[in-house]
Coordinates of C-alpha atoms in Angstrom, one line a residue:
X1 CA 19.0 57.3 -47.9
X2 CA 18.1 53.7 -47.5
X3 CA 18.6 52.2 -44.4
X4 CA 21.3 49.6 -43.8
X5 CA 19.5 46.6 -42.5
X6 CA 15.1 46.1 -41.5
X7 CA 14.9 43.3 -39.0
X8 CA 12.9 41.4 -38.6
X9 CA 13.5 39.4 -41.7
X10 CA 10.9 40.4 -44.8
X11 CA 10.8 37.1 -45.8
X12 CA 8.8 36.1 -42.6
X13 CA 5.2 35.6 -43.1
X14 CA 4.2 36.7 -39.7
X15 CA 7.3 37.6 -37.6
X16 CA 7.2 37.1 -34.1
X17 CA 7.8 40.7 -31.8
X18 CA 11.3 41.7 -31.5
X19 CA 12.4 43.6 -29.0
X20 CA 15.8 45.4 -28.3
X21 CA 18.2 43.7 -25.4
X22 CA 16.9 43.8 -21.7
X23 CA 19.8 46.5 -21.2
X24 CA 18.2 48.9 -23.6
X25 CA 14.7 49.6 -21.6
X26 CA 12.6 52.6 -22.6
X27 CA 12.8 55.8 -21.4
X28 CA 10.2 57.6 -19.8
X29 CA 7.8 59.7 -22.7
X30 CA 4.7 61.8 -22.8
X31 CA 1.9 59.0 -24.1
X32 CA -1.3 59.9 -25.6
X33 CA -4.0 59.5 -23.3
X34 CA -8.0 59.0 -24.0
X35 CA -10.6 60.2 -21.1
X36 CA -14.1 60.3 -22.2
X37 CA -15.0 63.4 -22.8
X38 CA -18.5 65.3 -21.8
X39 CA -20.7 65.7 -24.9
X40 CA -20.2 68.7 -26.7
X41 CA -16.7 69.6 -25.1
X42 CA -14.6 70.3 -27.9
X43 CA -11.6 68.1 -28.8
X44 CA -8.0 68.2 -27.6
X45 CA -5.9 69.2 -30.3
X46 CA -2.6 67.6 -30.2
X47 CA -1.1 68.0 -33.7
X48 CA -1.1 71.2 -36.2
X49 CA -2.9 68.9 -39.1
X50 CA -1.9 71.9 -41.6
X51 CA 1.6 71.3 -40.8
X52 CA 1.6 67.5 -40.9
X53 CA -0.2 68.7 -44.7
X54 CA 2.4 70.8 -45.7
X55 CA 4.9 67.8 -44.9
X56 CA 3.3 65.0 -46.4
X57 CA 3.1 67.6 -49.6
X58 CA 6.7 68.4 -49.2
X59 CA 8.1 64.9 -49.2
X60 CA 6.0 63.6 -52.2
X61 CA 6.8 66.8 -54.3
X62 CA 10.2 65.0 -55.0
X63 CA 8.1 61.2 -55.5
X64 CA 11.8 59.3 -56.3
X65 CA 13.1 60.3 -52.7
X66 CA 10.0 59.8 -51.3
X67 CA 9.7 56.0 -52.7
X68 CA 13.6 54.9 -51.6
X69 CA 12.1 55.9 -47.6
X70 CA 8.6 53.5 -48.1
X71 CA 10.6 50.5 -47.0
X72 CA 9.1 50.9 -43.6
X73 CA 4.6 51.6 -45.3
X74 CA 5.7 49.0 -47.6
X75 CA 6.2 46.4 -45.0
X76 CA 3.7 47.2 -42.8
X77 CA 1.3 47.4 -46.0
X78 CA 2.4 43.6 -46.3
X79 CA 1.4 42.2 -42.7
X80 CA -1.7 44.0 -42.7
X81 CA -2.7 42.0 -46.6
X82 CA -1.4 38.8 -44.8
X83 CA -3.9 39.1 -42.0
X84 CA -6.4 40.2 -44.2
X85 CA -5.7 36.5 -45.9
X86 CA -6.8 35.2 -42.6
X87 CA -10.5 36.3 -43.0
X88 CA -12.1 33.6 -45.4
X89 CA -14.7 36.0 -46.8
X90 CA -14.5 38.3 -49.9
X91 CA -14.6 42.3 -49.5
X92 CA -15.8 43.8 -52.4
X93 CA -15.0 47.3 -51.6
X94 CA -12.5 48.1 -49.2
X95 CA -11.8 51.3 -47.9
X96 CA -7.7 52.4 -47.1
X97 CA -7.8 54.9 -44.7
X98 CA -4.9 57.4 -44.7
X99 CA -3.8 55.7 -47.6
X100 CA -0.6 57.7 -48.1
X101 CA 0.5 56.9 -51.9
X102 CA -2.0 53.6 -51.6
X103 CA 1.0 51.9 -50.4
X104 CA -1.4 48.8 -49.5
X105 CA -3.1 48.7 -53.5
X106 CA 0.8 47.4 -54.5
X107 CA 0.4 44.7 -51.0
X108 CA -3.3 43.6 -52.0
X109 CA -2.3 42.9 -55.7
X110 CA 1.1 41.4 -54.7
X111 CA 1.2 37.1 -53.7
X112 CA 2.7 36.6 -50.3
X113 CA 3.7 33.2 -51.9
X114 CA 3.8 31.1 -55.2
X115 CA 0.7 28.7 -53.8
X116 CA -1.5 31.6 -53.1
X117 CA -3.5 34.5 -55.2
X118 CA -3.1 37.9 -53.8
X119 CA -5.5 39.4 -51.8
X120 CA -6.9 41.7 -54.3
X121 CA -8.6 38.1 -55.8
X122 CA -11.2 38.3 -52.8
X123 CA -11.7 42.8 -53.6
X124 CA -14.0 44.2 -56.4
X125 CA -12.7 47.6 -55.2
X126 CA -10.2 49.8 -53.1
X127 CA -11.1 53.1 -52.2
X128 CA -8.0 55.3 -51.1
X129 CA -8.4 58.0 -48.9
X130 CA -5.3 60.7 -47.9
X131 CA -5.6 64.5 -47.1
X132 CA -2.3 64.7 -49.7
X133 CA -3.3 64.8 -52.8
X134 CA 0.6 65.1 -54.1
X135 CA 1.3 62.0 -52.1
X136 CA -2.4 60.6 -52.4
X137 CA -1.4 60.4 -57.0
X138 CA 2.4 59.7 -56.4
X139 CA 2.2 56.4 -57.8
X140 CA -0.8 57.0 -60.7
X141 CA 0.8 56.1 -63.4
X142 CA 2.9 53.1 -62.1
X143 CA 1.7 49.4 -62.5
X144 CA 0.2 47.2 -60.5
X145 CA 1.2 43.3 -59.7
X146 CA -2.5 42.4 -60.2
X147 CA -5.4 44.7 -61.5
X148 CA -7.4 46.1 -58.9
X149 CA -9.8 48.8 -59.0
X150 CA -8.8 52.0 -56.9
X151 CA -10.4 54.9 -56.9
X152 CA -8.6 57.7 -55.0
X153 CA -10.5 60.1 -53.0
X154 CA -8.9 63.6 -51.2
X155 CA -10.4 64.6 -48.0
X156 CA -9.8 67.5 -45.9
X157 CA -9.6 65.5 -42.6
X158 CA -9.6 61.7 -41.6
X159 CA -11.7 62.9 -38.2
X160 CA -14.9 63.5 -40.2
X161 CA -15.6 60.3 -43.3
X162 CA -18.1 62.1 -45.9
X163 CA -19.0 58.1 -46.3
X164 CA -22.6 56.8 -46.1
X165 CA -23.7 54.7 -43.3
X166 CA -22.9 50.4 -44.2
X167 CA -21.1 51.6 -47.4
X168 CA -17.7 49.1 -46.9
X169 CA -17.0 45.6 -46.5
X170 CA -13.6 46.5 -44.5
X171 CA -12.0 49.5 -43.8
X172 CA -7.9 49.4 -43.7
X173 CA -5.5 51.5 -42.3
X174 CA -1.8 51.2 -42.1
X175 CA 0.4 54.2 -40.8
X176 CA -1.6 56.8 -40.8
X177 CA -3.9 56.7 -37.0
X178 CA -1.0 58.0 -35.2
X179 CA -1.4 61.6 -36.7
X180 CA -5.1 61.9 -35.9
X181 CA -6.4 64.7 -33.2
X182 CA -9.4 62.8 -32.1
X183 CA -9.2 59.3 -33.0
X184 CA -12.0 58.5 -31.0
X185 CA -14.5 60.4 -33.3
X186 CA -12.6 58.9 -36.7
X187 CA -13.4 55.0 -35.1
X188 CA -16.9 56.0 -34.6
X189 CA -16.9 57.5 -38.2
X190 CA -15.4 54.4 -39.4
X191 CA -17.8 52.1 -37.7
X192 CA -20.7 53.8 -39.0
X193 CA -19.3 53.4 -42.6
X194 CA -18.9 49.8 -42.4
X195 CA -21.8 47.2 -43.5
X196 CA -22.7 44.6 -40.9
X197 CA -20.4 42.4 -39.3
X198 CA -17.1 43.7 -41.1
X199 CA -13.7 44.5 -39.9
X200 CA -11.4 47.6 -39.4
X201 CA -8.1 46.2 -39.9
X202 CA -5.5 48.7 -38.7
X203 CA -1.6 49.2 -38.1
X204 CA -0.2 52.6 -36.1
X205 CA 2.5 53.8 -34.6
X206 CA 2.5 53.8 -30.9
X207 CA 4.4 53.6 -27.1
X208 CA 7.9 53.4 -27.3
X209 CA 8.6 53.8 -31.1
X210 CA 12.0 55.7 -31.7
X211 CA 12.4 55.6 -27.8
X212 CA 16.2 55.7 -28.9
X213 CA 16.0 58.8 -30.6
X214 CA 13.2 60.5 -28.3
X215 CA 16.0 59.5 -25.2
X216 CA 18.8 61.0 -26.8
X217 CA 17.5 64.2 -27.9
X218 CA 16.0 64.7 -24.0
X219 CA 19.6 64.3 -22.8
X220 CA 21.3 66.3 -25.1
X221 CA 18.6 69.1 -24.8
X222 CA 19.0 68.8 -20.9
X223 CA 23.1 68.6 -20.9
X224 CA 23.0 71.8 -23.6
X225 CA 20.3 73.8 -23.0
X226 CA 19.0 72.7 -19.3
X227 CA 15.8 72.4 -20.5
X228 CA 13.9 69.6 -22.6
X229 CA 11.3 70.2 -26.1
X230 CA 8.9 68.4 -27.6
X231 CA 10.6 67.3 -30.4
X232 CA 9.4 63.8 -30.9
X233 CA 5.1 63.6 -31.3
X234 CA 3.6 61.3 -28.1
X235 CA 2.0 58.5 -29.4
X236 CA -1.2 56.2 -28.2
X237 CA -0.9 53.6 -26.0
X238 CA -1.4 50.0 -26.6
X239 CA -3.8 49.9 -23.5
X240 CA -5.6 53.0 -24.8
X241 CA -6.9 50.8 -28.3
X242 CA -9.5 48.4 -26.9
X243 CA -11.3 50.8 -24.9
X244 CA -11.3 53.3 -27.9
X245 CA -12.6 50.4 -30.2
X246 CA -15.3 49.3 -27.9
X247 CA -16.8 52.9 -27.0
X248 CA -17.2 53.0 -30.8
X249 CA -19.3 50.2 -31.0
X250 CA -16.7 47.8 -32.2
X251 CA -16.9 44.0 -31.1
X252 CA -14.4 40.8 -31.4
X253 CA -11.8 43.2 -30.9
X254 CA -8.1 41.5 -31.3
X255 CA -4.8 44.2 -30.2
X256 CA -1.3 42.9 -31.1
X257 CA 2.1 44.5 -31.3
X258 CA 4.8 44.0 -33.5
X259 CA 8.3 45.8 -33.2
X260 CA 10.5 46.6 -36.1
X261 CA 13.9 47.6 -35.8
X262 CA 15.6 49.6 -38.7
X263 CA 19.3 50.0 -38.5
X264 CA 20.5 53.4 -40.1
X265 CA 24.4 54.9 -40.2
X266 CA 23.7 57.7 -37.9
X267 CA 21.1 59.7 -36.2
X268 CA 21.3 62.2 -39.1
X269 CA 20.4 59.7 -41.5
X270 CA 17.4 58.3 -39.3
X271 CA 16.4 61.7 -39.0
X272 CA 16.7 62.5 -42.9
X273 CA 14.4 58.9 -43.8
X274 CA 12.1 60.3 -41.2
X275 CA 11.8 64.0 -43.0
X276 CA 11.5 62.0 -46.3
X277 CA 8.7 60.4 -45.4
X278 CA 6.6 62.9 -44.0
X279 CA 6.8 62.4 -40.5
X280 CA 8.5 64.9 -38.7
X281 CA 7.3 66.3 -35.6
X282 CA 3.8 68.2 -35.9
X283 CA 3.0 68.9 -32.1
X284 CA 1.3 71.9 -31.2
X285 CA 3.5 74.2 -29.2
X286 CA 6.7 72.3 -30.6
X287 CA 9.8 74.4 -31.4
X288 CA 9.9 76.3 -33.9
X289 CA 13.5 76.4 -36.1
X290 CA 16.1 73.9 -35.9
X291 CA 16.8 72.3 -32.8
X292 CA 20.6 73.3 -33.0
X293 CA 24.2 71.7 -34.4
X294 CA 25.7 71.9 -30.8
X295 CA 22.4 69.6 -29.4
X296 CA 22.1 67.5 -32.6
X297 CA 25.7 66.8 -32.4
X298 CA 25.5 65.7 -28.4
X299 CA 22.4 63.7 -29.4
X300 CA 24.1 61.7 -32.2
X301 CA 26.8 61.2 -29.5
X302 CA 24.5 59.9 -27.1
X303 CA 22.6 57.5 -29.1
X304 CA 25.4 56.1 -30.8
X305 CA 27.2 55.2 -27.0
X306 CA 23.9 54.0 -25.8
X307 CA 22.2 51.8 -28.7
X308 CA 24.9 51.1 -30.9
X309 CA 26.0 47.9 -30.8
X310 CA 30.7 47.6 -29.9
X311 CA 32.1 46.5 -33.7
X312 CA 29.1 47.2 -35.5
X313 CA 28.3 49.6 -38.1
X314 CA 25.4 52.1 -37.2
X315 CA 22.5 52.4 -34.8
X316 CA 19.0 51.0 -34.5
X317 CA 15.8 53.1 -34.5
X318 CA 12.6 50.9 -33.1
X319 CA 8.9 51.5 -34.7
X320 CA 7.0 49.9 -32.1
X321 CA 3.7 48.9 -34.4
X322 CA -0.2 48.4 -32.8
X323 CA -2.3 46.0 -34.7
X324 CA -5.8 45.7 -34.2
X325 CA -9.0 44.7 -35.8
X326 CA -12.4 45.3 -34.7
X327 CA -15.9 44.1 -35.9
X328 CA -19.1 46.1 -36.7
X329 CA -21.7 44.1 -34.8
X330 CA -24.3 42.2 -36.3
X331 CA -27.3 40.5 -35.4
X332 CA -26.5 37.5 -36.9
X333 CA -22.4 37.8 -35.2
X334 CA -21.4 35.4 -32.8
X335 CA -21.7 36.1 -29.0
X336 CA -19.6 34.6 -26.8
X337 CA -21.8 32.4 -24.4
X338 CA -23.4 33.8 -21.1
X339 CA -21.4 33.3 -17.5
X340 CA -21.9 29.8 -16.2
X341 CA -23.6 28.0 -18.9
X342 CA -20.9 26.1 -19.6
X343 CA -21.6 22.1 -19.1
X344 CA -18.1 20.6 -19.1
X345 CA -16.5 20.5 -15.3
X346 CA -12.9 21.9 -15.9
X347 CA -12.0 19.1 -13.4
X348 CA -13.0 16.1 -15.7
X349 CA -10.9 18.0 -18.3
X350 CA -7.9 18.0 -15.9
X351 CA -8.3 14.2 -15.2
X352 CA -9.9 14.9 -11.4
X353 CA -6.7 17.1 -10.8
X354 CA -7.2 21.0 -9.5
X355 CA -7.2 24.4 -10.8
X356 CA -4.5 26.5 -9.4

């Protein structure tokens, strides 16, 4: 089911953050957090990657459904080949990390305007890597905007890159981080695989995305059952990114967020898109079975009193997006300058007024 409305507009080239109402101010949830751990300690394991597999292989096996619910890779796909416009170099081979069903090859080859080329003029070639392979060849035999050669690899994790060290010229990844056990170990992996002085360019789920949902299926759980499951998957932290970027040797690092909001008719629709695309809940210990009609019913109730908007149709679901990009360093990269060798008096600047 398509959803009834995206906001913020498509058409904007690079749309400022939106954010729900004051009124409607996140709930309490269960972040992600990222200690350092002691060499040789083995890794937390958050998600059951075999069950986000057999999801992502159950969604593409029916590839029509699974393209009406890309609205959401689709535009993200977008913003990340606009900001990839913003680097004035060219990247002969690019490498999409958790490429999904190479979702950004259709972005790269697509103009973002009618004065511009497409990205894919400044990329020799795209290298898309997914643990799906029924989502990974979805799209094989449909055209692209702009030719652009892809070739599409199928790896058994994204926590361990079989690439060669200073192999890519950028390595992109949109929608796919938030799903990874030890992200930590994949930036390092991704560091090493990139040539001098280039970028990882990434977009990923994180805080308070589907806070709406998350809220209302804690209070029906707590109202029903007295008790509350994981049922939504706890997601990084936009304060967690920098430090994870700079312990893997990344430099010039850059962290934005963006919020989307995606109005649906219901809850049961939301949750539907959500199934459709692959992303249902995959936490370890999560429960197991159907959460329940008499709790799903209570939680639609909820959300709809809460979020929904008096005399308008449906409810909004929030995907709160981290940006970021990092650079390999380089001997050659620019440093910013040591403390105190600057030469101009901040004072002359201000016209002999004061700093407060």
């Amino acid at each position: 089911m398509r959803p009834l409305a995206l906001r913020p507009l498509l058409h904007c080239r690079r749309p400022a953050i939106y954010s729900l109402p004051s009124i409607r101010t996140p709930t309490p949830f269960t972040p992600r957090t990222y200690a350092v751990q002691a060499p040789g300690a083995p890794t937390l394991q958050v998600f059951n990657s075999h069950v986000k597999y057999l999801q992502k292989e159950r969604a593409a096996s029916n590839p029509e459904q699974s393209r009406q619910v890309d609205y959401l890779r689709d535009e993200i796909a977008t913003r990340l080949a606009d900001r990839l416009l913003d680097i004035n170099r060219d990247f002969p081979h690019i490498l999409d990390l958790g490429a999904n069903a190479c979702n950004l090859s259709r972005a790269l080859t697509t103009p973002l305007s009618d004065t511009e080329p497409p990205a894919s003029s400044r990329i020799t070639h795209l290298t898309c890597a997914e643990t799906s392979p029924t989502l990974l060849h979805r799209d094989d035999a449909l055209p692209l905007p702009s030719p652009l050669e892809i070739t599409r690899t199928v790896l058994p994790t994204l926590e361990s890159l079989p690439y060669e060290a200073d192999t890519f010229d950028a390595v992109i990844s949109s929608l796919a981080l938030h799903w990874v056990n030890d992200l930590p170990a994949l930036l390092a992996h991704a560091n090493r695989a990139l040539k001098p002085d280039a970028p990882i360019l990434a977009a990923m789920f994180g805080g308070d995305t589907l806070f709406e949902l998350r809220t209302a299926l804690q209070l029906a759980s707590q109202e029903r059952r007295g008790g509350v499951a994981p049922h939504t998957s706890p997601l990084a932290d936009v304060r967690d990114i920098g430090g994870l970027l700079t312990k893997a040797g990344f430099k010039l690092l850059t962290v934005d967020v963006e919020d989307v909001v995606v109005e649906f008719p219901d809850m049961f629709a939301l949750m539907a898109d959500l199934q459709a695309m692959g992303e249902s809940n995959a936490v370890l210990g999560r429960e197991m079975g159907g959460i329940g009609r008499e709790v799903l019913a209570a939680a639609s109730a909820i959300y709809k009193e809460l979020y929904g908007e008096e005399g308008k149709e449906g409810i909004p679901a929030t995907f709160r997006v981290i940006f970021f990009i990092g650079w390999k360093e380089s001997p050659d990269q620019r440093k910013p300058l040591p403390r105190g060798s600057g030469e101009v008096n901040m004072k002359d600047i201000l016209g002999g007024g004061s700093i407060n």
